[in-house]
Amino acid sequence: MKNAFSALAWLSFYVLFCIAPLLLALGHPSSTGRSFLIDFSVALGFVGLSMLAFQFVLIARFKVVAAPFGIDALLKFHIQITFVGLIFVVAHPVLLFIADAQYLALLNPVTALWRARFAVLSVLALLVLIGLSVWRKRLRLRYEVWKLTHGLIAVAVVLFGLLHASLVGYFVTGTLRHLLFEGYIGILIFLLVWVRLISPLMRLRRPWRVVEVKPERGNATTLVIAPVGHDGFRFKPGQFGWIAIGRSPFSITQHPFSFSSAADTQPGGSISMTIKVAGDFTETISRVEAGTRVYVDGPHGVFSMDQRQGPGYVLVAGGVGVTPMYSMLLTMLVREDVRPVTLFYASATWEDVVLREELEQLSDRMPNFNLIHVIGTPPPDWDGEVGRISVEMLERRLPAQYRRYEFLICGSTPMMDAMEEALAQVGVPYSQVSSERFDMI
């Protein structure tokens, strides 16, 4: 109930923040003889700029903002709302040209005033930002390079837009409009200072160090890190953190990974992250040496059994998506939680099963834990489940009271999409299914 109220409050604030310029435009008819269409186009442009400015809030990792939704949901919304903002921004000049063709002269970079040049630069930067994000993999841009350019271009988009609005002047005149405009600038400055200065400084004062590097099956590695000079933090099973390994917390590129150790750690206790090779950065994890300094931004996320209380659980994992599930299972063992739990774990081959021995040990120690391996290409003597997790397999292997259980899914996006559809087909209520997606990060 608390999360629902918080979600509604944040959504209301977001809508008000974005449409305030439109309300001001409609509530203050032009006194300069300008047509309604021109005033409306200006308001739409400011609404688009408001959406783009608020993007910095969505990605600033404020726990109070993310708590009702989850980081993955905010990131997905961040991506989708960018296209909506683009529509509003482009609608601004299009309506101007429709209202008065003389405005077309503003597109001439030689003769146009700087206010028009800043507008064009803002739109072009936005198109470049979207293009690099959509086609990053096709362009073979390294994540670190894309992350740096994405941040710089995003700042340029909003900065050029604000300069355009300021030089035009019309929409920032009057007390309410002026306060609104100054508020946008103040929020943007605060967010930049928070993300690039205050938050890194807080992490700089709370360093961690690598105490163990363990090779795992499935081309994965477990990093065990311990706090240095502080008590660390407590996290919920299934949560994750962004880490910077062997570099400053002020570095642009950080990477999110789920915790694979039990929650409820004692003050000063170590935590683990199990990381599978999936790119340039993850290829270096196995070569990290003990003693390496690490900075952690966390814990984050609402993908946790602690958020989904029920009489039992069904966990569905694919590949390295088993790591948050393993954290939940370890936590249940530590807490002596005897509720029934079933894990469907899909892997390409038997040798790709991450944390295979550890899961088998948990299966022996937890009488109410049912471990179901699903192998895509099994070994010759395999007598377990084969292929992919299907509706037929779920109907055959789910516990009798599964419609009362909570379901948690973690894996690749195609796998999670398929599982959400399959669970709906076997009668699992949507409200009892939780997933967390990181493909967009």
Short mmCIF file of C-alpha atoms in Angstrom, two decimals:
data_model
loop_
_atom_site.label_atom_id
_atom_site.label_comp_id
_atom_site.label_asym_id
_atom_site.label_seq_id
_atom_site.Cartn_x
_atom_site.Cartn_y
_atom_site.Cartn_z
CA MET A 1 0.00 0.00 0.00
CA LYS A 2 2.86 2.34 0.87
CA ASN A 3 4.59 1.65 -2.45
CA ALA A 4 1.34 2.20 -4.35
CA PHE A 5 0.86 5.59 -2.68
CA SER A 6 4.48 6.56 -3.38
CA ALA A 7 4.13 5.49 -7.01
CA LEU A 8 0.98 7.58 -7.43
CA ALA A 9 2.65 10.58 -5.78
CA TRP A 10 5.71 10.40 -8.05
CA LEU A 11 3.60 9.90 -11.18
CA SER A 12 1.46 12.91 -10.24
CA PHE A 13 4.56 15.03 -9.68
CA TYR A 14 6.02 13.91 -12.98
CA VAL A 15 2.89 14.73 -14.95
CA LEU A 16 2.58 18.15 -13.26
CA PHE A 17 6.27 18.88 -13.87
CA CYS A 18 5.93 18.10 -17.57
CA ILE A 19 2.60 19.76 -18.36
CA ALA A 20 3.07 22.90 -16.24
CA PRO A 21 4.30 24.89 -19.30
CA LEU A 22 1.23 23.82 -21.24
CA LEU A 23 -1.06 24.92 -18.42
CA LEU A 24 0.72 28.25 -18.15
CA ALA A 25 0.45 28.82 -21.89
CA LEU A 26 -3.26 28.04 -21.94
CA GLY A 27 -3.85 30.13 -18.85
CA HIS A 28 -1.96 33.19 -20.07
CA PRO A 29 -3.18 34.32 -23.49
CA SER A 30 -0.61 36.14 -25.55
CA SER A 31 -0.65 39.94 -25.18
CA THR A 32 1.60 40.42 -28.18
CA GLY A 33 -0.90 39.50 -30.87
CA ARG A 34 0.63 36.07 -31.45
CA SER A 35 -1.74 33.35 -32.51
CA PHE A 36 -2.86 30.55 -30.24
CA LEU A 37 -1.09 28.05 -32.49
CA ILE A 38 2.24 29.76 -31.91
CA ASP A 39 1.70 29.90 -28.14
CA PHE A 40 0.63 26.26 -28.20
CA SER A 41 3.73 25.25 -30.16
CA VAL A 42 5.96 27.05 -27.67
CA ALA A 43 4.25 25.26 -24.79
CA LEU A 44 4.70 21.88 -26.50
CA GLY A 45 8.38 22.60 -26.95
CA PHE A 46 8.70 23.38 -23.26
CA VAL A 47 6.78 20.20 -22.33
CA GLY A 48 9.25 18.20 -24.42
CA LEU A 49 12.16 20.00 -22.75
CA SER A 50 10.62 19.26 -19.34
CA MET A 51 10.44 15.55 -20.17
CA LEU A 52 14.06 15.51 -21.26
CA ALA A 53 15.21 17.43 -18.19
CA PHE A 54 13.38 15.00 -15.89
CA GLN A 55 15.31 12.13 -17.50
CA PHE A 56 18.19 12.98 -15.19
CA VAL A 57 15.95 12.21 -12.21
CA LEU A 58 15.08 8.79 -13.63
CA ILE A 59 18.72 7.73 -13.97
CA ALA A 60 20.14 9.39 -10.84
CA ARG A 61 19.55 6.19 -8.79
CA PHE A 62 17.54 7.93 -6.09
CA LYS A 63 16.28 5.03 -3.99
CA VAL A 64 13.23 6.98 -2.88
CA VAL A 65 12.23 7.42 -6.54
CA ALA A 66 13.03 3.86 -7.63
CA ALA A 67 11.50 2.09 -4.63
CA PRO A 68 7.87 2.00 -5.87
CA PHE A 69 8.80 0.96 -9.41
CA GLY A 70 12.17 -0.79 -9.57
CA ILE A 71 15.28 0.42 -11.39
CA ASP A 72 14.53 -1.69 -14.47
CA ALA A 73 11.06 -0.16 -14.82
CA LEU A 74 12.50 3.35 -14.52
CA LEU A 75 15.12 2.60 -17.14
CA LYS A 76 12.50 1.18 -19.49
CA PHE A 77 10.36 4.27 -18.94
CA HIS A 78 13.45 6.44 -19.48
CA ILE A 79 13.91 4.87 -22.91
CA GLN A 80 10.27 5.06 -23.95
CA ILE A 81 9.59 8.59 -22.73
CA THR A 82 12.59 9.87 -24.71
CA PHE A 83 10.69 9.15 -27.93
CA VAL A 84 7.62 10.93 -26.54
CA GLY A 85 9.79 13.91 -25.66
CA LEU A 86 11.17 13.89 -29.20
CA ILE A 87 7.64 14.13 -30.59
CA PHE A 88 6.86 17.17 -28.44
CA VAL A 89 10.17 18.83 -29.28
CA VAL A 90 9.72 18.32 -33.04
CA ALA A 91 6.07 19.42 -32.85
CA HIS A 92 7.23 22.83 -31.62
CA PRO A 93 8.97 23.98 -34.86
CA VAL A 94 6.53 22.12 -37.11
CA LEU A 95 3.59 24.04 -35.67
CA LEU A 96 5.57 27.28 -35.91
CA PHE A 97 6.17 26.66 -39.62
CA ILE A 98 2.48 25.90 -40.11
CA ALA A 99 1.44 29.05 -38.29
CA ASP A 100 3.87 31.29 -40.17
CA ALA A 101 6.14 30.17 -43.02
CA GLN A 102 8.52 33.04 -42.22
CA TYR A 103 9.84 30.96 -39.31
CA LEU A 104 11.49 28.65 -41.85
CA ALA A 105 14.25 31.23 -42.15
CA LEU A 106 15.35 30.23 -38.65
CA LEU A 107 16.70 26.98 -40.09
CA ASN A 108 19.40 28.85 -42.00
CA PRO A 109 22.52 28.46 -39.80
CA VAL A 110 24.22 31.46 -41.44
CA THR A 111 21.54 34.08 -40.93
CA ALA A 112 19.58 32.65 -37.98
CA LEU A 113 19.85 34.17 -34.53
CA TRP A 114 21.67 32.22 -31.85
CA ARG A 115 18.40 31.35 -30.15
CA ALA A 116 17.38 29.46 -33.28
CA ARG A 117 20.81 27.87 -33.65
CA PHE A 118 20.60 26.54 -30.09
CA ALA A 119 17.18 25.06 -30.87
CA VAL A 120 18.53 23.28 -33.95
CA LEU A 121 21.58 22.05 -32.03
CA SER A 122 19.34 20.69 -29.25
CA VAL A 123 17.17 18.73 -31.70
CA LEU A 124 20.17 17.41 -33.64
CA ALA A 125 21.88 16.33 -30.41
CA LEU A 126 18.69 14.54 -29.35
CA LEU A 127 18.53 12.68 -32.66
CA VAL A 128 22.19 11.66 -32.33
CA LEU A 129 21.59 10.52 -28.74
CA ILE A 130 18.64 8.35 -29.75
CA GLY A 131 20.44 7.01 -32.81
CA LEU A 132 23.53 5.95 -30.85
CA SER A 133 21.32 4.25 -28.25
CA VAL A 134 19.15 2.38 -30.74
CA TRP A 135 22.03 1.27 -32.97
CA ARG A 136 24.79 0.94 -30.35
CA LYS A 137 25.29 -2.76 -30.93
CA ARG A 138 25.16 -2.44 -34.70
CA LEU A 139 27.74 0.34 -34.51
CA ARG A 140 29.78 -1.90 -32.19
CA LEU A 141 30.20 0.88 -29.66
CA ARG A 142 31.77 -0.31 -26.42
CA TYR A 143 29.46 0.18 -23.46
CA GLU A 144 31.98 2.46 -21.76
CA VAL A 145 32.27 4.71 -24.84
CA TRP A 146 28.50 4.82 -25.29
CA LYS A 147 27.95 5.61 -21.60
CA LEU A 148 30.33 8.58 -21.75
CA THR A 149 28.93 10.01 -24.98
CA HIS A 150 25.35 9.37 -23.87
CA GLY A 151 25.81 11.44 -20.73
CA LEU A 152 27.59 14.30 -22.48
CA ILE A 153 25.07 14.49 -25.33
CA ALA A 154 22.14 14.35 -22.91
CA VAL A 155 23.50 17.36 -21.04
CA ALA A 156 24.00 19.16 -24.37
CA VAL A 157 20.39 18.47 -25.41
CA VAL A 158 18.93 20.06 -22.28
CA LEU A 159 21.53 22.86 -22.10
CA PHE A 160 20.94 23.97 -25.70
CA GLY A 161 17.20 23.75 -25.11
CA LEU A 162 17.40 25.94 -22.03
CA LEU A 163 19.61 28.46 -23.81
CA HIS A 164 17.09 28.60 -26.65
CA ALA A 165 14.19 29.20 -24.23
CA SER A 166 16.15 31.81 -22.30
CA LEU A 167 17.15 33.80 -25.39
CA VAL A 168 13.62 33.68 -26.83
CA GLY A 169 12.51 35.14 -23.53
CA TYR A 170 8.77 35.06 -24.19
CA PHE A 171 7.98 31.94 -22.24
CA VAL A 172 10.15 32.86 -19.25
CA THR A 173 8.57 36.24 -18.62
CA GLY A 174 6.14 36.75 -15.78
CA THR A 175 6.50 35.54 -12.20
CA LEU A 176 5.13 32.01 -12.62
CA ARG A 177 6.93 31.37 -15.88
CA HIS A 178 10.18 32.77 -14.54
CA LEU A 179 9.97 30.63 -11.40
CA LEU A 180 9.22 27.57 -13.51
CA PHE A 181 12.18 28.19 -15.78
CA GLU A 182 14.54 28.91 -12.88
CA GLY A 183 13.25 25.77 -11.17
CA TYR A 184 14.16 23.64 -14.18
CA ILE A 185 17.66 25.09 -14.24
CA GLY A 186 18.04 24.58 -10.49
CA ILE A 187 16.90 20.94 -10.67
CA LEU A 188 19.25 20.22 -13.56
CA ILE A 189 22.23 21.77 -11.74
CA PHE A 190 21.39 19.85 -8.56
CA LEU A 191 21.15 16.56 -10.43
CA LEU A 192 24.45 17.07 -12.21
CA VAL A 193 26.16 17.99 -8.92
CA TRP A 194 24.56 15.00 -7.17
CA VAL A 195 25.43 12.43 -9.83
CA ARG A 196 28.92 13.67 -10.63
CA LEU A 197 30.10 15.03 -7.24
CA ILE A 198 28.05 14.31 -4.10
CA SER A 199 27.17 10.66 -4.74
CA PRO A 200 30.74 9.70 -5.80
CA LEU A 201 32.14 11.51 -2.75
CA MET A 202 29.87 9.45 -0.51
CA ARG A 203 31.13 6.24 -2.12
CA LEU A 204 34.75 7.45 -1.92
CA ARG A 205 34.40 7.51 1.87
CA ARG A 206 33.08 3.92 1.88
CA PRO A 207 35.49 1.80 -0.18
CA TRP A 208 35.49 -1.99 -0.53
CA ARG A 209 38.25 -4.40 -1.48
CA VAL A 210 38.33 -7.74 -3.26
CA VAL A 211 39.08 -10.55 -0.83
CA GLU A 212 38.51 -13.52 -3.14
CA VAL A 213 38.10 -14.28 -6.84
CA LYS A 214 36.45 -17.65 -7.51
CA PRO A 215 36.08 -19.17 -10.99
CA GLU A 216 32.65 -20.66 -11.63
CA ARG A 217 31.08 -22.86 -14.28
CA GLY A 218 29.46 -21.22 -17.26
CA ASN A 219 32.35 -18.80 -17.87
CA ALA A 220 31.47 -16.88 -14.71
CA THR A 221 33.46 -15.53 -11.78
CA THR A 222 32.42 -14.75 -8.20
CA LEU A 223 33.91 -11.65 -6.62
CA VAL A 224 33.87 -11.57 -2.84
CA ILE A 225 34.31 -8.03 -1.53
CA ALA A 226 34.56 -6.67 2.00
CA PRO A 227 34.09 -3.13 3.35
CA VAL A 228 37.16 -1.11 4.31
CA GLY A 229 36.82 1.12 7.35
CA HIS A 230 33.03 0.92 7.54
CA ASP A 231 30.26 -1.58 8.26
CA GLY A 232 29.15 -2.06 4.65
CA PHE A 233 25.41 -2.33 4.14
CA ARG A 234 22.52 -4.73 4.46
CA PHE A 235 20.57 -5.72 1.37
CA LYS A 236 17.48 -7.70 0.52
CA PRO A 237 17.91 -11.03 -1.29
CA GLY A 238 17.67 -10.37 -5.03
CA GLN A 239 18.97 -6.79 -4.95
CA PHE A 240 21.99 -5.52 -6.88
CA GLY A 241 24.61 -2.79 -6.92
CA TRP A 242 26.64 -0.78 -9.41
CA ILE A 243 30.37 -1.35 -9.02
CA ALA A 244 33.55 0.37 -10.13
CA ILE A 245 36.53 -2.00 -9.86
CA GLY A 246 40.04 -0.61 -9.62
CA ARG A 247 38.95 2.89 -10.55
CA SER A 248 37.63 6.04 -8.96
CA PRO A 249 33.95 6.32 -7.96
CA PHE A 250 33.97 9.45 -10.14
CA SER A 251 34.49 7.32 -13.25
CA ILE A 252 31.74 7.52 -15.85
CA THR A 253 31.33 3.79 -16.36
CA GLN A 254 29.97 1.56 -13.62
CA HIS A 255 28.27 -1.80 -14.02
CA PRO A 256 25.25 -3.36 -12.25
CA PHE A 257 25.40 -6.90 -10.87
CA SER A 258 23.15 -8.86 -8.52
CA PHE A 259 24.42 -9.94 -5.12
CA SER A 260 24.88 -13.71 -4.96
CA SER A 261 25.46 -14.02 -1.23
CA ALA A 262 22.94 -14.31 1.59
CA ALA A 263 21.25 -11.16 2.78
CA ASP A 264 21.15 -10.11 6.45
CA THR A 265 24.94 -9.92 6.61
CA GLN A 266 26.54 -8.85 9.85
CA PRO A 267 28.10 -5.36 10.06
CA GLY A 268 31.43 -5.43 8.28
CA GLY A 269 30.58 -8.69 6.51
CA SER A 270 31.55 -9.48 2.93
CA ILE A 271 29.19 -9.73 -0.02
CA SER A 272 29.49 -11.62 -3.31
CA MET A 273 28.65 -10.95 -6.94
CA THR A 274 28.73 -13.72 -9.55
CA ILE A 275 29.48 -12.25 -12.98
CA LYS A 276 29.32 -14.01 -16.34
CA VAL A 277 31.45 -12.95 -19.31
CA ALA A 278 29.19 -10.95 -21.61
CA GLY A 279 31.35 -8.10 -22.91
CA ASP A 280 34.57 -6.13 -22.65
CA PHE A 281 34.31 -5.30 -18.96
CA THR A 282 33.12 -8.71 -17.75
CA GLU A 283 36.00 -10.40 -19.58
CA THR A 284 38.38 -8.72 -17.12
CA ILE A 285 36.66 -9.92 -13.94
CA SER A 286 38.56 -13.22 -13.71
CA ARG A 287 41.85 -11.28 -13.78
CA VAL A 288 40.97 -9.01 -10.85
CA GLU A 289 43.45 -9.48 -8.02
CA ALA A 290 42.71 -9.76 -4.32
CA GLY A 291 43.14 -6.40 -2.61
CA THR A 292 41.82 -4.40 -5.56
CA ARG A 293 39.79 -1.38 -4.46
CA VAL A 294 36.09 -1.48 -5.33
CA TYR A 295 33.34 1.12 -4.96
CA VAL A 296 29.73 0.01 -4.67
CA ASP A 297 26.57 2.02 -5.26
CA GLY A 298 23.82 0.04 -3.63
CA PRO A 299 21.78 -1.74 -2.68
CA HIS A 300 19.18 -1.15 -5.40
CA GLY A 301 16.16 -2.97 -6.77
CA VAL A 302 12.76 -4.28 -5.71
CA PHE A 303 13.24 -7.75 -7.21
CA SER A 304 13.25 -9.61 -3.93
CA MET A 305 11.31 -12.28 -2.09
CA ASP A 306 11.13 -9.81 0.79
CA GLN A 307 8.93 -7.64 -1.45
CA ARG A 308 6.73 -10.60 -2.46
CA GLN A 309 5.56 -12.40 0.67
CA GLY A 310 3.65 -15.59 -0.05
CA PRO A 311 3.10 -19.16 1.22
CA GLY A 312 5.71 -20.41 -1.25
CA TYR A 313 7.86 -19.40 -4.22
CA VAL A 314 8.56 -20.48 -7.77
CA LEU A 315 11.81 -19.11 -9.17
CA VAL A 316 12.54 -19.19 -12.90
CA ALA A 317 16.10 -18.42 -13.99
CA GLY A 318 18.09 -18.51 -17.19
CA GLY A 319 21.89 -18.52 -17.29
CA VAL A 320 23.51 -16.07 -14.89
CA GLY A 321 20.02 -14.89 -13.95
CA VAL A 322 20.29 -17.53 -11.25
CA THR A 323 22.47 -15.26 -9.08
CA PRO A 324 19.66 -13.30 -7.38
CA MET A 325 17.77 -16.59 -6.98
CA TYR A 326 20.78 -18.14 -5.28
CA SER A 327 20.91 -15.16 -2.90
CA MET A 328 17.24 -15.72 -2.04
CA LEU A 329 17.77 -19.44 -1.44
CA LEU A 330 20.84 -18.84 0.75
CA THR A 331 18.88 -16.27 2.72
CA MET A 332 16.02 -18.72 3.26
CA LEU A 333 18.55 -21.25 4.57
CA VAL A 334 20.11 -18.73 6.97
CA ARG A 335 16.69 -17.58 8.17
CA GLU A 336 15.51 -21.18 8.57
CA ASP A 337 12.63 -20.32 6.26
CA VAL A 338 10.86 -23.60 5.51
CA ARG A 339 8.35 -22.34 2.95
CA PRO A 340 8.36 -24.48 -0.22
CA VAL A 341 10.38 -23.13 -3.14
CA THR A 342 10.86 -24.51 -6.66
CA LEU A 343 13.61 -23.34 -9.01
CA PHE A 344 13.35 -23.90 -12.77
CA TYR A 345 16.89 -23.24 -14.03
CA ALA A 346 17.46 -23.16 -17.81
CA SER A 347 21.00 -23.53 -19.15
CA ALA A 348 22.46 -24.13 -22.61
CA THR A 349 24.56 -27.13 -21.52
CA TRP A 350 25.27 -29.00 -18.29
CA GLU A 351 28.69 -27.33 -18.09
CA ASP A 352 27.06 -23.89 -18.39
CA VAL A 353 25.14 -24.29 -15.13
CA VAL A 354 26.43 -21.44 -12.95
CA LEU A 355 26.72 -22.30 -9.23
CA ARG A 356 25.82 -25.92 -10.03
CA GLU A 357 27.48 -27.57 -7.03
CA GLU A 358 26.28 -24.84 -4.66
CA LEU A 359 22.68 -25.34 -5.76
CA GLU A 360 22.96 -29.11 -5.33
CA GLN A 361 24.23 -28.56 -1.78
CA LEU A 362 21.28 -26.31 -1.03
CA SER A 363 18.93 -28.95 -2.43
CA ASP A 364 20.39 -31.45 0.06
CA ARG A 365 20.13 -29.03 3.00
CA MET A 366 16.68 -27.57 2.26
CA PRO A 367 13.98 -30.27 2.35
CA ASN A 368 11.35 -28.00 0.78
CA PHE A 369 13.56 -26.88 -2.11
CA ASN A 370 12.82 -28.50 -5.48
CA LEU A 371 15.61 -27.89 -8.04
CA ILE A 372 14.66 -28.49 -11.69
CA HIS A 373 17.44 -28.16 -14.27
CA VAL A 374 16.37 -27.61 -17.88
CA ILE A 375 19.25 -28.21 -20.30
CA GLY A 376 19.15 -27.08 -23.93
CA THR A 377 21.79 -29.53 -25.16
CA PRO A 378 22.10 -32.21 -22.47
CA PRO A 379 24.87 -34.81 -22.06
CA PRO A 380 24.19 -38.36 -23.37
CA ASP A 381 23.24 -39.76 -19.95
CA TRP A 382 20.91 -36.88 -19.02
CA ASP A 383 17.51 -37.96 -17.68
CA GLY A 384 16.17 -34.53 -16.65
CA GLU A 385 14.24 -31.82 -18.48
CA VAL A 386 15.44 -30.91 -21.99
CA GLY A 387 15.01 -27.89 -24.24
CA ARG A 388 13.23 -24.81 -22.96
CA ILE A 389 10.79 -24.21 -20.12
CA SER A 390 7.39 -24.69 -21.72
CA VAL A 391 3.75 -24.52 -20.71
CA GLU A 392 3.60 -28.31 -20.76
CA MET A 393 6.65 -28.52 -18.49
CA LEU A 394 5.20 -26.00 -16.06
CA GLU A 395 1.89 -27.87 -15.88
CA ARG A 396 3.77 -31.09 -15.21
CA ARG A 397 6.32 -29.84 -12.68
CA LEU A 398 4.70 -26.97 -10.79
CA PRO A 399 3.63 -27.71 -7.20
CA ALA A 400 -0.06 -28.36 -6.58
CA GLN A 401 -0.74 -25.01 -4.90
CA TYR A 402 1.30 -22.93 -7.35
CA ARG A 403 -1.51 -20.44 -8.04
CA ARG A 404 -1.05 -19.16 -4.47
CA TYR A 405 2.73 -18.84 -4.76
CA GLU A 406 4.85 -15.85 -5.71
CA PHE A 407 6.82 -16.15 -8.98
CA LEU A 408 10.15 -14.44 -9.65
CA ILE A 409 11.82 -14.53 -13.08
CA CYS A 410 15.32 -13.47 -14.09
CA GLY A 411 17.11 -14.13 -17.37
CA SER A 412 17.39 -12.79 -20.88
CA THR A 413 14.58 -10.57 -22.15
CA PRO A 414 13.24 -13.17 -24.64
CA MET A 415 13.24 -15.80 -21.91
CA MET A 416 11.37 -13.57 -19.44
CA ASP A 417 8.84 -12.52 -22.09
CA ALA A 418 8.18 -16.19 -22.88
CA MET A 419 7.88 -17.09 -19.20
CA GLU A 420 5.44 -14.28 -18.41
CA GLU A 421 3.25 -15.48 -21.26
CA ALA A 422 3.55 -19.14 -20.23
CA LEU A 423 2.70 -18.40 -16.60
CA ALA A 424 -0.41 -16.53 -17.70
CA GLN A 425 -1.44 -19.58 -19.74
CA VAL A 426 -1.18 -21.87 -16.71
CA GLY A 427 -3.32 -19.53 -14.62
CA VAL A 428 -0.76 -17.62 -12.54
CA PRO A 429 -2.18 -14.16 -11.65
CA TYR A 430 -0.14 -11.32 -13.14
CA SER A 431 0.05 -9.66 -9.72
CA GLN A 432 2.03 -12.65 -8.42
CA VAL A 433 4.77 -12.44 -11.07
CA SER A 434 7.88 -10.28 -10.64
CA SER A 435 10.81 -9.86 -13.01
CA GLU A 436 13.81 -7.60 -13.38
CA ARG A 437 15.43 -6.68 -16.68
CA PHE A 438 18.91 -5.32 -17.25
CA ASP A 439 19.30 -5.61 -21.01
CA MET A 440 18.66 -1.89 -21.40
CA ILE A 441 21.50 -0.92 -19.07
#
